[in-house]
Short mmCIF file of C-alpha atoms in Angstrom, two decimals:
data_model
loop_
_atom_site.label_atom_id
_atom_site.label_comp_id
_atom_site.label_asym_id
_atom_site.label_seq_id
_atom_site.Cartn_x
_atom_site.Cartn_y
_atom_site.Cartn_z
CA MET M 4 -45.63 -21.03 -55.80
CA ARG M 5 -47.73 -22.09 -58.77
CA SER M 6 -45.73 -25.30 -59.03
CA LYS M 7 -46.87 -26.48 -55.62
CA GLU M 8 -50.47 -25.46 -56.28
CA ILE M 9 -50.63 -27.31 -59.62
CA TYR M 10 -48.84 -30.32 -58.13
CA GLU M 11 -51.37 -30.61 -55.31
CA ARG M 12 -54.26 -30.33 -57.77
CA GLY M 13 -52.72 -33.01 -59.94
CA LEU M 14 -51.92 -35.31 -57.05
CA LYS M 15 -55.64 -35.69 -56.33
CA ILE M 16 -56.49 -36.96 -59.82
CA ILE M 17 -53.24 -38.20 -61.45
CA PRO M 18 -51.28 -41.01 -59.72
CA LYS M 19 -48.15 -39.49 -58.15
CA ALA M 20 -48.84 -36.34 -60.20
CA ALA M 21 -47.11 -37.72 -63.29
CA GLN M 22 -47.88 -39.93 -66.28
CA THR M 23 -45.00 -42.30 -65.49
CA GLY M 24 -43.32 -43.37 -62.28
CA LEU M 25 -39.94 -42.12 -63.47
CA ARG M 26 -41.36 -38.68 -64.23
CA SER M 27 -42.81 -38.52 -60.72
CA GLU M 28 -39.28 -38.72 -59.33
CA THR M 29 -38.51 -35.29 -60.79
CA HIS M 30 -40.90 -33.78 -58.22
CA TYR M 31 -38.02 -34.23 -55.74
CA PRO M 32 -37.09 -32.14 -53.81
CA GLU M 33 -39.87 -29.77 -54.95
CA PRO M 34 -42.68 -30.18 -57.49
CA PHE M 35 -41.44 -29.67 -61.03
CA ILE M 36 -44.05 -28.18 -63.36
CA PRO M 37 -42.40 -27.24 -66.69
CA GLU M 38 -44.03 -24.59 -68.85
CA THR M 39 -41.72 -23.91 -71.79
CA ALA M 40 -38.42 -25.16 -73.17
CA TYR M 41 -36.07 -23.93 -75.87
CA GLY M 42 -32.63 -25.15 -76.83
CA CYS M 43 -31.05 -26.59 -73.69
CA LYS M 44 -33.15 -24.49 -71.32
CA ILE M 45 -36.37 -25.40 -69.56
CA LYS M 46 -38.58 -23.00 -67.58
CA ASP M 47 -41.12 -23.89 -64.92
CA VAL M 48 -44.41 -22.15 -64.16
CA ASP M 49 -42.75 -20.04 -61.46
CA GLY M 50 -40.28 -18.57 -63.95
CA ASN M 51 -37.25 -20.58 -62.84
CA ILE M 52 -34.96 -21.35 -65.78
CA TYR M 53 -32.74 -24.42 -65.75
CA THR M 54 -30.14 -25.87 -68.07
CA ASP M 55 -31.69 -29.20 -68.98
CA TYR M 56 -29.61 -32.38 -68.98
CA HIS M 57 -32.59 -34.67 -68.63
CA MET M 58 -33.70 -33.97 -72.21
CA ALA M 59 -36.94 -35.94 -71.71
CA PHE M 60 -34.93 -39.16 -71.06
CA GLY M 61 -32.88 -38.56 -74.21
CA PRO M 62 -35.01 -37.84 -77.31
CA ILE M 63 -34.07 -34.16 -77.47
CA ILE M 64 -30.89 -34.27 -79.54
CA LEU M 65 -31.14 -30.97 -81.45
CA GLY M 66 -32.55 -28.97 -78.56
CA HIS M 67 -36.04 -28.26 -77.32
CA ASN M 68 -38.48 -26.60 -79.70
CA HIS M 69 -36.14 -26.77 -82.69
CA PRO M 70 -37.52 -24.28 -85.25
CA GLU M 71 -36.76 -26.31 -88.38
CA VAL M 72 -38.31 -29.47 -86.96
CA ASN M 73 -41.35 -27.62 -85.65
CA GLU M 74 -41.87 -25.93 -89.01
CA VAL M 75 -42.11 -29.18 -90.99
CA VAL M 76 -44.48 -30.59 -88.38
CA LYS M 77 -46.71 -27.52 -88.72
CA GLU M 78 -46.66 -27.91 -92.49
CA GLN M 79 -47.69 -31.55 -92.14
CA ILE M 80 -50.51 -30.66 -89.74
CA ASP M 81 -51.87 -28.26 -92.34
CA LYS M 82 -51.90 -31.14 -94.85
CA GLY M 83 -53.48 -33.62 -92.46
CA VAL M 84 -53.06 -34.72 -88.86
CA LEU M 85 -53.94 -38.40 -89.20
CA PHE M 86 -55.12 -40.43 -92.20
CA GLY M 87 -55.42 -43.95 -90.79
CA ALA M 88 -55.69 -45.54 -94.22
CA GLY M 89 -53.26 -46.82 -96.81
CA MET M 90 -49.79 -45.32 -96.57
CA CYS M 91 -48.57 -41.75 -96.93
CA GLU M 92 -45.44 -40.88 -98.89
CA LEU M 93 -43.62 -39.81 -95.72
CA GLU M 94 -43.75 -43.41 -94.49
CA VAL M 95 -41.91 -44.55 -97.61
CA GLU M 96 -39.38 -41.72 -97.51
CA VAL M 97 -38.45 -42.23 -93.86
CA ALA M 98 -38.39 -46.03 -94.21
CA GLU M 99 -36.07 -45.73 -97.21
CA LYS M 100 -33.76 -43.48 -95.20
CA LEU M 101 -33.68 -45.88 -92.26
CA ILE M 102 -32.83 -48.79 -94.56
CA GLU M 103 -30.02 -46.70 -96.04
CA LEU M 104 -28.63 -45.94 -92.58
CA ILE M 105 -29.16 -48.95 -90.28
CA PRO M 106 -27.15 -52.09 -91.18
CA SER M 107 -29.84 -54.49 -89.95
CA ALA M 108 -32.72 -52.70 -91.69
CA GLU M 109 -34.22 -54.38 -94.75
CA MET M 110 -37.84 -53.60 -93.86
CA VAL M 111 -39.42 -51.09 -91.47
CA ASN M 112 -42.57 -50.90 -89.35
CA PHE M 113 -43.37 -47.68 -87.48
CA VAL M 114 -44.87 -47.62 -83.99
CA ASN M 115 -45.24 -44.96 -81.29
CA SER M 116 -42.85 -45.92 -78.50
CA GLY M 117 -39.91 -48.07 -77.57
CA THR M 118 -42.15 -50.34 -75.52
CA GLU M 119 -44.35 -51.03 -78.53
CA ALA M 120 -41.28 -51.68 -80.65
CA THR M 121 -39.74 -54.25 -78.30
CA TYR M 122 -43.12 -55.90 -77.72
CA HIS M 123 -43.63 -56.46 -81.43
CA ALA M 124 -39.99 -57.47 -81.98
CA ILE M 125 -40.36 -60.25 -79.42
CA ARG M 126 -43.71 -61.37 -80.84
CA LEU M 127 -42.10 -61.49 -84.28
CA SER M 128 -39.23 -63.60 -82.97
CA ARG M 129 -41.64 -66.09 -81.41
CA ALA M 130 -43.61 -66.36 -84.62
CA TYR M 131 -40.49 -66.75 -86.74
CA THR M 132 -38.77 -69.36 -84.57
CA GLY M 133 -41.76 -71.20 -83.15
CA ARG M 134 -40.17 -70.86 -79.70
CA GLU M 135 -41.25 -68.91 -76.62
CA LYS M 136 -38.41 -67.98 -74.29
CA VAL M 137 -36.65 -64.63 -74.17
CA VAL M 138 -33.15 -64.00 -72.87
CA LYS M 139 -32.62 -60.56 -71.34
CA PHE M 140 -29.76 -59.07 -69.37
CA GLU M 141 -29.69 -57.55 -65.93
CA GLY M 142 -29.66 -53.76 -66.10
CA CYS M 143 -31.26 -53.54 -69.55
CA TYR M 144 -34.60 -51.76 -69.94
CA HIS M 145 -36.91 -52.52 -72.84
CA GLY M 146 -40.19 -50.94 -71.76
CA TRP M 147 -43.01 -51.78 -69.42
CA HIS M 148 -44.66 -54.83 -71.03
CA ASP M 149 -44.75 -58.26 -69.40
CA TYR M 150 -42.21 -59.81 -71.76
CA VAL M 151 -39.35 -57.67 -70.46
CA ALA M 152 -40.32 -55.96 -67.19
CA PHE M 153 -37.79 -57.95 -65.18
CA ASN M 154 -34.36 -57.30 -63.61
CA VAL M 155 -33.83 -53.75 -64.78
CA ASN M 156 -32.60 -52.66 -61.34
CA PRO M 157 -33.10 -55.49 -58.85
CA PRO M 158 -31.77 -55.19 -55.29
CA ALA M 159 -28.49 -56.97 -54.69
CA ASP M 160 -30.08 -59.97 -52.99
CA LYS M 161 -32.37 -60.56 -55.99
CA MET M 162 -29.71 -60.45 -58.68
CA GLY M 163 -29.52 -63.52 -60.88
CA LYS M 164 -33.09 -64.51 -60.04
CA ILE M 165 -36.19 -63.45 -61.92
CA TYR M 166 -37.21 -60.11 -60.40
CA PRO M 167 -40.37 -58.33 -61.60
CA GLN M 168 -40.34 -54.55 -61.93
CA SER M 169 -44.10 -54.44 -61.35
CA LYS M 170 -46.96 -56.23 -59.72
CA GLY M 171 -49.54 -57.79 -62.02
CA ILE M 172 -47.16 -59.50 -64.46
CA LEU M 173 -48.42 -62.80 -65.85
CA LYS M 174 -46.89 -65.92 -64.30
CA ALA M 175 -46.32 -67.22 -67.84
CA ALA M 176 -44.02 -64.24 -68.48
CA TYR M 177 -41.83 -65.25 -65.53
CA ASP M 178 -41.50 -68.73 -66.97
CA ALA M 179 -40.70 -67.43 -70.46
CA THR M 180 -37.91 -65.03 -69.43
CA LEU M 181 -34.31 -66.04 -68.77
CA ILE M 182 -32.01 -63.56 -66.99
CA LEU M 183 -28.25 -63.29 -67.41
CA PRO M 184 -25.50 -60.85 -66.35
CA PHE M 185 -24.36 -58.45 -69.05
CA ASN M 186 -20.88 -58.96 -70.54
CA ASP M 187 -20.68 -62.61 -69.39
CA SER M 188 -19.99 -64.65 -72.52
CA ASP M 189 -19.48 -67.92 -70.67
CA ALA M 190 -22.82 -67.67 -68.87
CA PHE M 191 -24.53 -66.95 -72.17
CA LYS M 192 -22.89 -69.88 -73.95
CA GLY M 193 -23.91 -72.18 -71.11
CA LEU M 194 -27.51 -71.00 -71.23
CA MET M 195 -27.73 -71.42 -74.98
CA ALA M 196 -26.29 -74.92 -74.81
CA GLU M 197 -28.94 -75.91 -72.27
CA HIS M 198 -32.02 -74.07 -73.58
CA HIS M 199 -31.32 -73.31 -77.25
CA ASP M 200 -34.33 -75.21 -78.56
CA GLU M 201 -36.62 -73.04 -76.38
CA ILE M 202 -35.12 -69.60 -77.00
CA ALA M 203 -36.91 -67.39 -79.52
CA CYS M 204 -34.73 -64.32 -79.06
CA VAL M 205 -32.00 -62.58 -77.14
CA ILE M 206 -32.70 -58.89 -76.47
CA LEU M 207 -30.35 -56.27 -75.08
CA GLU M 208 -29.41 -52.63 -75.05
CA PRO M 209 -25.97 -52.85 -76.70
CA ILE M 210 -25.03 -50.13 -74.20
CA PRO M 211 -27.31 -50.41 -71.15
CA HIS M 212 -28.01 -46.73 -70.51
CA SER M 213 -30.93 -47.38 -68.21
CA VAL M 214 -28.40 -47.89 -65.42
CA GLY M 215 -26.07 -45.10 -66.56
CA ALA M 216 -23.76 -46.83 -69.03
CA ILE M 217 -22.28 -50.30 -69.24
CA ILE M 218 -19.89 -50.59 -72.17
CA PRO M 219 -20.03 -54.01 -73.83
CA THR M 220 -16.94 -55.94 -74.74
CA LYS M 221 -16.75 -56.71 -78.44
CA GLU M 222 -16.15 -60.34 -77.54
CA PHE M 223 -19.47 -60.42 -75.66
CA LEU M 224 -21.49 -58.97 -78.54
CA LYS M 225 -19.79 -61.23 -81.07
CA THR M 226 -20.55 -64.23 -78.84
CA LEU M 227 -24.23 -63.28 -78.80
CA ARG M 228 -24.26 -63.06 -82.58
CA ARG M 229 -22.39 -66.32 -83.11
CA GLU M 230 -24.45 -68.37 -80.64
CA THR M 231 -27.83 -67.07 -81.81
CA LYS M 232 -26.90 -67.85 -85.41
CA THR M 233 -25.73 -71.32 -84.44
CA TYR M 234 -28.95 -72.19 -82.63
CA GLY M 235 -31.45 -70.30 -84.76
CA SER M 236 -32.55 -67.71 -82.18
CA LEU M 237 -33.01 -64.08 -83.20
CA LEU M 238 -30.76 -61.32 -81.86
CA ILE M 239 -32.58 -58.07 -81.04
CA PHE M 240 -30.69 -54.83 -80.39
CA ASP M 241 -32.73 -52.27 -78.49
CA GLU M 242 -31.16 -49.09 -79.88
CA ILE M 243 -33.95 -46.80 -78.74
CA ILE M 244 -31.38 -44.65 -76.89
CA THR M 245 -28.20 -45.32 -78.86
CA ALA M 246 -29.26 -45.03 -82.51
CA PHE M 247 -29.07 -41.46 -83.86
CA ARG M 248 -27.53 -40.26 -80.59
CA HIS M 249 -24.24 -42.18 -80.61
CA ASN M 250 -24.15 -43.21 -84.24
CA ILE M 251 -26.51 -42.46 -87.12
CA HIS M 252 -26.11 -46.08 -88.20
CA GLY M 253 -26.66 -47.37 -84.67
CA VAL M 254 -23.88 -48.61 -82.42
CA GLN M 255 -24.25 -51.94 -84.20
CA GLU M 256 -22.07 -50.43 -86.91
CA GLU M 257 -19.25 -49.31 -84.62
CA PHE M 258 -19.29 -52.60 -82.69
CA GLY M 259 -19.39 -54.59 -85.92
CA VAL M 260 -22.35 -56.79 -84.94
CA THR M 261 -25.54 -56.83 -87.03
CA PRO M 262 -28.65 -58.10 -85.22
CA ASP M 263 -31.71 -59.66 -86.83
CA ILE M 264 -34.06 -56.98 -85.49
CA THR M 265 -33.38 -53.48 -84.17
CA THR M 266 -35.74 -51.20 -82.27
CA ILE M 267 -35.16 -47.46 -82.69
CA GLY M 268 -36.83 -44.25 -81.52
CA LYS M 269 -36.12 -41.32 -79.17
CA SER M 270 -33.50 -39.11 -80.86
CA MET M 271 -34.68 -39.78 -84.40
CA GLY M 272 -37.74 -37.59 -83.79
CA ASN M 273 -36.25 -34.91 -81.48
CA GLY M 274 -39.12 -35.29 -79.04
CA TYR M 275 -42.00 -36.11 -81.35
CA PRO M 276 -43.58 -39.54 -80.74
CA ILE M 277 -42.01 -42.03 -83.15
CA ALA M 278 -40.35 -45.43 -82.95
CA ALA M 279 -39.74 -48.29 -85.34
CA ILE M 280 -38.91 -51.94 -85.69
CA VAL M 281 -36.38 -52.63 -88.45
CA GLY M 282 -34.92 -55.94 -89.46
CA LYS M 283 -34.32 -58.71 -91.92
CA LYS M 284 -36.88 -59.03 -94.69
CA GLU M 285 -37.58 -62.70 -94.02
CA VAL M 286 -38.54 -61.84 -90.44
CA MET M 287 -40.25 -58.49 -90.99
CA SER M 288 -42.38 -59.80 -93.86
CA MET M 289 -44.35 -61.83 -91.30
CA ILE M 290 -45.94 -58.57 -90.11
CA HIS M 291 -49.55 -58.52 -91.35
CA ASN M 292 -48.91 -62.04 -92.66
CA GLY M 293 -49.79 -63.96 -89.54
CA VAL M 294 -48.23 -61.58 -87.01
CA LEU M 295 -50.49 -58.83 -85.70
CA VAL M 296 -48.95 -55.36 -85.44
CA SER M 297 -51.48 -52.58 -85.09
CA GLY M 298 -51.98 -49.07 -83.73
CA THR M 299 -54.18 -46.12 -84.62
CA TYR M 300 -51.31 -43.66 -84.32
CA SER M 301 -48.50 -45.81 -85.76
CA GLY M 302 -46.59 -44.00 -88.49
CA HIS M 303 -48.15 -40.71 -87.39
CA PRO M 304 -47.45 -38.04 -90.02
CA SER M 305 -46.21 -35.49 -87.47
CA GLY M 306 -43.67 -37.92 -86.04
CA LEU M 307 -42.53 -38.93 -89.51
CA ALA M 308 -42.12 -35.31 -90.61
CA ALA M 309 -40.08 -34.61 -87.47
CA THR M 310 -37.94 -37.69 -88.07
CA LYS M 311 -37.20 -36.84 -91.68
CA LYS M 312 -36.06 -33.32 -90.74
CA THR M 313 -34.19 -34.40 -87.59
CA ILE M 314 -32.12 -36.96 -89.51
CA GLU M 315 -31.42 -34.34 -92.18
CA ILE M 316 -30.10 -31.91 -89.55
CA ILE M 317 -28.07 -34.61 -87.77
CA GLU M 318 -26.29 -35.35 -91.05
CA ARG M 319 -25.99 -31.75 -92.25
CA ASP M 320 -24.66 -30.26 -89.01
CA ASN M 321 -22.46 -33.16 -87.84
CA VAL M 322 -24.53 -33.23 -84.67
CA ILE M 323 -23.30 -36.57 -83.35
CA ASP M 324 -19.63 -35.61 -83.70
CA TYR M 325 -20.28 -32.34 -81.87
CA ILE M 326 -22.23 -33.71 -78.92
CA SER M 327 -19.94 -36.75 -78.61
CA LYS M 328 -16.84 -34.55 -78.35
CA LEU M 329 -18.60 -32.30 -75.85
CA GLY M 330 -19.57 -35.34 -73.81
CA GLU M 331 -15.93 -36.40 -73.63
CA GLU M 332 -15.03 -32.93 -72.36
CA TYR M 333 -17.73 -33.06 -69.67
CA ARG M 334 -16.58 -36.48 -68.46
CA LYS M 335 -12.91 -35.52 -68.37
CA ALA M 336 -13.62 -32.29 -66.50
CA LEU M 337 -15.87 -34.06 -63.99
CA ILE M 338 -13.26 -36.75 -63.37
CA ASP M 339 -10.69 -34.02 -62.68
CA LEU M 340 -13.12 -32.25 -60.35
CA ILE M 341 -13.85 -35.41 -58.37
CA ASP M 342 -10.11 -36.10 -58.07
CA ASP M 343 -9.49 -32.54 -56.87
CA LEU M 344 -12.23 -32.83 -54.24
CA ASN M 345 -11.01 -36.30 -53.21
CA ILE M 346 -14.50 -37.78 -52.95
CA THR M 347 -15.78 -41.28 -53.57
CA ALA M 348 -17.45 -41.02 -56.96
CA ARG M 349 -16.94 -42.00 -60.58
CA VAL M 350 -18.00 -40.66 -63.96
CA ILE M 351 -19.36 -43.08 -66.52
CA GLY M 352 -20.94 -42.67 -69.93
CA TYR M 353 -20.47 -42.88 -73.66
CA LYS M 354 -20.19 -40.06 -76.18
CA SER M 355 -23.00 -37.54 -75.43
CA ILE M 356 -24.21 -39.31 -72.28
CA PHE M 357 -22.60 -39.04 -68.85
CA ALA M 358 -23.46 -39.88 -65.27
CA ILE M 359 -21.97 -39.31 -61.85
CA GLN M 360 -22.26 -42.29 -59.53
CA PHE M 361 -21.25 -42.30 -55.88
CA ALA M 362 -19.21 -45.49 -56.03
CA GLU M 363 -15.76 -46.69 -57.03
CA GLY M 364 -14.42 -49.23 -59.48
CA GLU M 365 -14.90 -50.11 -63.12
CA VAL M 366 -18.41 -50.74 -64.43
CA LYS M 367 -18.59 -54.14 -66.13
CA ASP M 368 -22.14 -55.26 -65.42
CA TYR M 369 -25.11 -54.50 -63.16
CA SER M 370 -23.31 -55.87 -60.09
CA SER M 371 -20.89 -52.93 -60.48
CA ILE M 372 -23.83 -50.51 -60.15
CA VAL M 373 -26.26 -52.01 -57.65
CA GLY M 374 -24.31 -50.70 -54.65
CA ILE M 375 -24.11 -47.02 -55.60
CA ASP M 376 -25.07 -44.48 -52.94
CA LYS M 377 -28.56 -43.57 -54.11
CA GLU M 378 -29.47 -41.15 -51.34
CA ARG M 379 -26.28 -39.17 -51.83
CA PHE M 380 -27.05 -38.83 -55.53
CA LYS M 381 -30.55 -37.54 -54.77
CA ARG M 382 -29.05 -34.87 -52.52
CA PHE M 383 -26.56 -33.99 -55.26
CA ALA M 384 -29.35 -33.63 -57.85
CA ALA M 385 -31.29 -31.41 -55.45
CA GLU M 386 -28.28 -29.15 -54.86
CA MET M 387 -27.64 -28.91 -58.60
CA ARG M 388 -31.25 -27.95 -59.21
CA LYS M 389 -30.90 -25.12 -56.67
CA ARG M 390 -28.06 -23.89 -58.89
CA GLY M 391 -30.04 -23.98 -62.13
CA VAL M 392 -29.01 -27.42 -63.40
CA PHE M 393 -31.79 -29.93 -64.03
CA PHE M 394 -31.57 -33.70 -64.34
CA THR M 395 -33.56 -36.53 -62.82
CA PRO M 396 -32.64 -37.40 -59.22
CA ASN M 397 -32.86 -41.09 -60.13
CA PRO M 398 -29.32 -42.35 -59.46
CA MET M 399 -29.60 -45.06 -62.14
CA LYS M 400 -30.22 -42.59 -64.95
CA ARG M 401 -27.94 -40.33 -66.95
CA CYS M 402 -27.43 -36.84 -68.34
CA HIS M 403 -27.86 -36.15 -72.06
CA LEU M 404 -26.31 -33.46 -74.22
CA CYS M 405 -27.93 -31.86 -77.25
CA LEU M 406 -26.79 -29.60 -80.07
CA ALA M 407 -27.74 -26.53 -78.01
CA HIS M 408 -25.34 -27.30 -75.16
CA THR M 409 -22.01 -25.49 -75.37
CA GLU M 410 -18.84 -25.13 -73.33
CA ASN M 411 -20.54 -22.24 -71.52
CA GLU M 412 -23.11 -24.67 -70.13
CA MET M 413 -20.28 -27.05 -69.25
CA ASP M 414 -18.52 -24.35 -67.25
CA GLU M 415 -21.77 -23.56 -65.42
CA PHE M 416 -22.32 -27.27 -64.71
CA LEU M 417 -18.81 -27.62 -63.30
CA ASP M 418 -19.15 -24.51 -61.13
CA ALA M 419 -22.43 -25.83 -59.73
CA ALA M 420 -21.02 -29.33 -59.24
CA SER M 421 -17.94 -28.03 -57.42
CA GLU M 422 -20.26 -26.48 -54.82
CA ALA M 423 -22.86 -29.26 -54.71
CA LEU M 424 -20.36 -32.10 -54.32
CA LYS M 425 -18.91 -30.47 -51.21
CA LEU M 426 -22.36 -30.42 -49.59
CA VAL M 427 -23.43 -34.02 -50.13
#
């Protein structure tokens, strides 16, 4: 097997044979060495073809290797790969489109990743408010930097206490981060009453998809907005996953809550590296006016070209409506299958995202998720992979649909799942 050979070569010189820890998990149960991908299919170096539900953690919304997106990127490469001076017209065009679409967007700054976006959003909030502390919620992921690398998936006995996701985080970051349970309005109001003069910002995934899916109550989101306005803290929505996948205007529109700053990325570029910070003019105008935001590759022309075309296709082809409806069909069919098999499991998700978790009960916050049977899920993912269905074996993650998935793929998924669930 070439996969095993390449994996063993890589393991000697690349930590865990992957560029991120989460990617390394996809080497279970066997090394995964992808070679090509098209539509909703991905092929490894040994010629095995899988239907892909991982979708690179979610950016692939139109399908892998989309010809229209690739074509405009090639055209841009022929014009110039990277200018690194002034501002190209694409930056203006894409920024104008984002301001047209996202309710909270009055100004735009492009970066390369969601981590960069949340890092700069928090720095901006500290500069704007003159305060230091950040409120984040258990189960929400905002990247790997020290400001937010806490309590994404703490063990049960560490919940409610500051829990680092990594070694090497500055002690000052512990002191500057306040952790709360998601969907708990009373806890949030109590914290704001006690610490409001210290809190620069409140950051959250409006739907925490980094632990599958926790659906917020509207009362919770409205409480966040009301309290932050009252006390002068900034509200940051991390819509890296949700914007352009669930709603072209961001889920802030459908929940009726407009934050001060929004971070976006992933689906808006269909796999090309692009992210952005958007927000109120009075806040965003501090960038380059006392607040340092920098990056050689920020606003990269290839990512901007991909974003412009991806958004055009999302609008033209009603992509979000299609994948959202298909997601509902997947979830309903999986719920029926689990009921028929009489096993302890649940199906969670939102629109084009779904996840199977080996647990019971309604998901209201991270405490509803921490006890899921992780080993059973890993076995399930391994059995599905044997049957040509690929998604990460990480039990906290989720499956994503793209425009290339159809009911045929759904039928194949259900056939595979009906066998795999009986074996785990």
